Amino acid sequence: MVEYNIADFDAYSEPYESFRSFWVKANKANKILLFFTDGHKQGIIRTGWHIKPDGEKEYITSINERRKRFNMYFSKYILPWFEDYIKPYEVMKKQFYLRGMMLYWGAVVVK
């Protein structure tokens, strides 16, 4: 059986749905490098819809709340969910960058 040690979730509109499926079903190595391309951040500011990494959708009417979530998207909404979801794995290293309204990020996780 193949043991995965790298995976790329380059799904502009829904990277976390495929990640959740992978995480539950894949035969994973003790150390894995994961990459993500996430366009959900722009939906928050443009339309008010916050699609959370667990798949829940929330409509935000307040422009101030939209701005807050937009500005703190990775550190407050993505990373805490991710760290909890991957247990018993832990984040060894993470990196991210923004290009326009797109979030590109990766993490090395270890068991």
Short mmCIF file of C-alpha atoms in Angstrom, two decimals:
data_model
loop_
_atom_site.label_atom_id
_atom_site.label_comp_id
_atom_site.label_asym_id
_atom_site.label_seq_id
_atom_site.Cartn_x
_atom_site.Cartn_y
_atom_site.Cartn_z
CA MET A 1 0.00 0.00 0.00
CA VAL A 2 1.27 3.47 -0.88
CA GLU A 3 2.29 5.66 2.04
CA TYR A 4 1.83 9.36 1.34
CA ASN A 5 4.45 11.85 2.46
CA ILE A 6 3.40 14.81 0.29
CA ALA A 7 0.01 16.09 -0.87
CA ASP A 8 -1.15 19.21 -2.72
CA PHE A 9 -4.68 20.52 -2.29
CA ASP A 10 -4.79 23.03 -5.13
CA ALA A 11 -8.52 23.58 -5.23
CA TYR A 12 -9.16 27.29 -5.54
CA SER A 13 -12.79 27.00 -4.48
CA GLU A 14 -12.66 24.12 -1.95
CA PRO A 15 -9.27 22.80 -0.83
CA TYR A 16 -10.45 21.56 2.54
CA GLU A 17 -13.12 19.16 1.31
CA SER A 18 -10.51 17.12 -0.54
CA PHE A 19 -8.09 17.46 2.38
CA ARG A 20 -10.65 16.12 4.87
CA SER A 21 -11.30 13.12 2.64
CA PHE A 22 -7.58 12.50 2.19
CA TRP A 23 -6.87 12.80 5.90
CA VAL A 24 -9.51 10.23 6.86
CA LYS A 25 -8.69 7.67 4.15
CA ALA A 26 -5.04 7.97 3.12
CA ASN A 27 -2.22 5.83 4.41
CA LYS A 28 -0.04 8.63 5.75
CA ALA A 29 3.67 8.64 6.60
CA ASN A 30 4.77 9.86 10.02
CA LYS A 31 6.01 13.08 8.38
CA ILE A 32 3.94 14.70 5.63
CA LEU A 33 4.30 17.89 3.60
CA LEU A 34 0.94 19.46 2.75
CA PHE A 35 0.26 22.34 0.33
CA PHE A 36 -2.96 24.36 0.00
CA THR A 37 -4.35 26.94 -2.45
CA ASP A 38 -7.29 28.69 -0.81
CA GLY A 39 -9.55 31.27 -2.44
CA HIS A 40 -12.18 31.38 0.31
CA LYS A 41 -10.75 34.52 1.83
CA GLN A 42 -11.94 36.67 -1.06
CA GLY A 43 -15.50 35.35 -0.76
CA ILE A 44 -15.69 36.71 2.77
CA ILE A 45 -15.00 40.29 1.71
CA ARG A 46 -16.74 40.19 -1.69
CA THR A 47 -19.96 38.29 -0.95
CA GLY A 48 -20.09 37.92 2.83
CA TRP A 49 -19.98 34.12 2.68
CA HIS A 50 -17.43 32.50 4.96
CA ILE A 51 -16.92 28.88 3.94
CA LYS A 52 -15.11 27.35 6.89
CA PRO A 53 -12.59 24.52 6.52
CA ASP A 54 -15.04 22.07 8.10
CA GLY A 55 -17.49 22.84 5.27
CA GLU A 56 -19.88 25.02 7.29
CA LYS A 57 -21.11 28.11 5.44
CA GLU A 58 -21.91 31.33 7.27
CA TYR A 59 -23.27 34.58 5.83
CA ILE A 60 -21.80 37.70 7.45
CA THR A 61 -23.86 40.88 7.10
CA SER A 62 -21.56 43.25 9.04
CA ILE A 63 -18.81 44.77 6.90
CA ASN A 64 -16.71 45.19 10.05
CA GLU A 65 -16.97 41.46 10.81
CA ARG A 66 -16.14 40.66 7.16
CA ARG A 67 -12.99 42.79 7.38
CA LYS A 68 -11.99 41.18 10.68
CA ARG A 69 -12.31 37.66 9.26
CA PHE A 70 -10.63 38.65 6.00
CA ASN A 71 -7.62 40.14 7.81
CA MET A 72 -7.22 37.30 10.33
CA TYR A 73 -8.30 34.48 8.00
CA PHE A 74 -5.25 32.21 8.20
CA SER A 75 -4.13 32.78 11.79
CA LYS A 76 -7.55 32.77 13.45
CA TYR A 77 -9.75 30.55 11.26
CA ILE A 78 -7.62 28.16 9.19
CA LEU A 79 -4.60 27.32 11.33
CA PRO A 80 -6.42 26.56 14.63
CA TRP A 81 -8.90 24.30 12.80
CA PHE A 82 -6.07 22.57 10.93
CA GLU A 83 -3.97 21.95 14.06
CA ASP A 84 -6.95 20.39 15.81
CA TYR A 85 -8.06 18.35 12.79
CA ILE A 86 -4.72 16.64 12.15
CA LYS A 87 -4.23 15.31 15.69
CA PRO A 88 -2.29 13.20 16.69
CA TYR A 89 -0.04 14.86 14.08
CA GLU A 90 1.49 18.23 14.97
CA VAL A 91 2.67 21.13 12.84
CA MET A 92 6.46 21.10 12.69
CA LYS A 93 6.78 24.01 10.24
CA LYS A 94 4.32 26.21 8.40
CA GLN A 95 4.59 28.93 5.81
CA PHE A 96 2.09 31.06 3.93
CA TYR A 97 1.89 33.95 1.54
CA LEU A 98 -0.85 36.03 -0.01
CA ARG A 99 -1.10 36.95 -3.66
CA GLY A 100 -3.96 39.31 -4.15
CA MET A 101 -6.80 37.71 -2.24
CA MET A 102 -5.46 34.17 -2.62
CA LEU A 103 -3.89 32.28 0.27
CA TYR A 104 -1.10 29.84 -0.51
CA TRP A 105 0.22 27.86 2.41
CA GLY A 106 1.97 24.70 3.42
CA ALA A 107 2.86 22.73 6.51
CA VAL A 108 5.14 19.90 7.50
CA VAL A 109 3.27 17.75 10.00
CA VAL A 110 4.70 14.93 12.12
CA LYS A 111 3.26 12.16 14.23
#
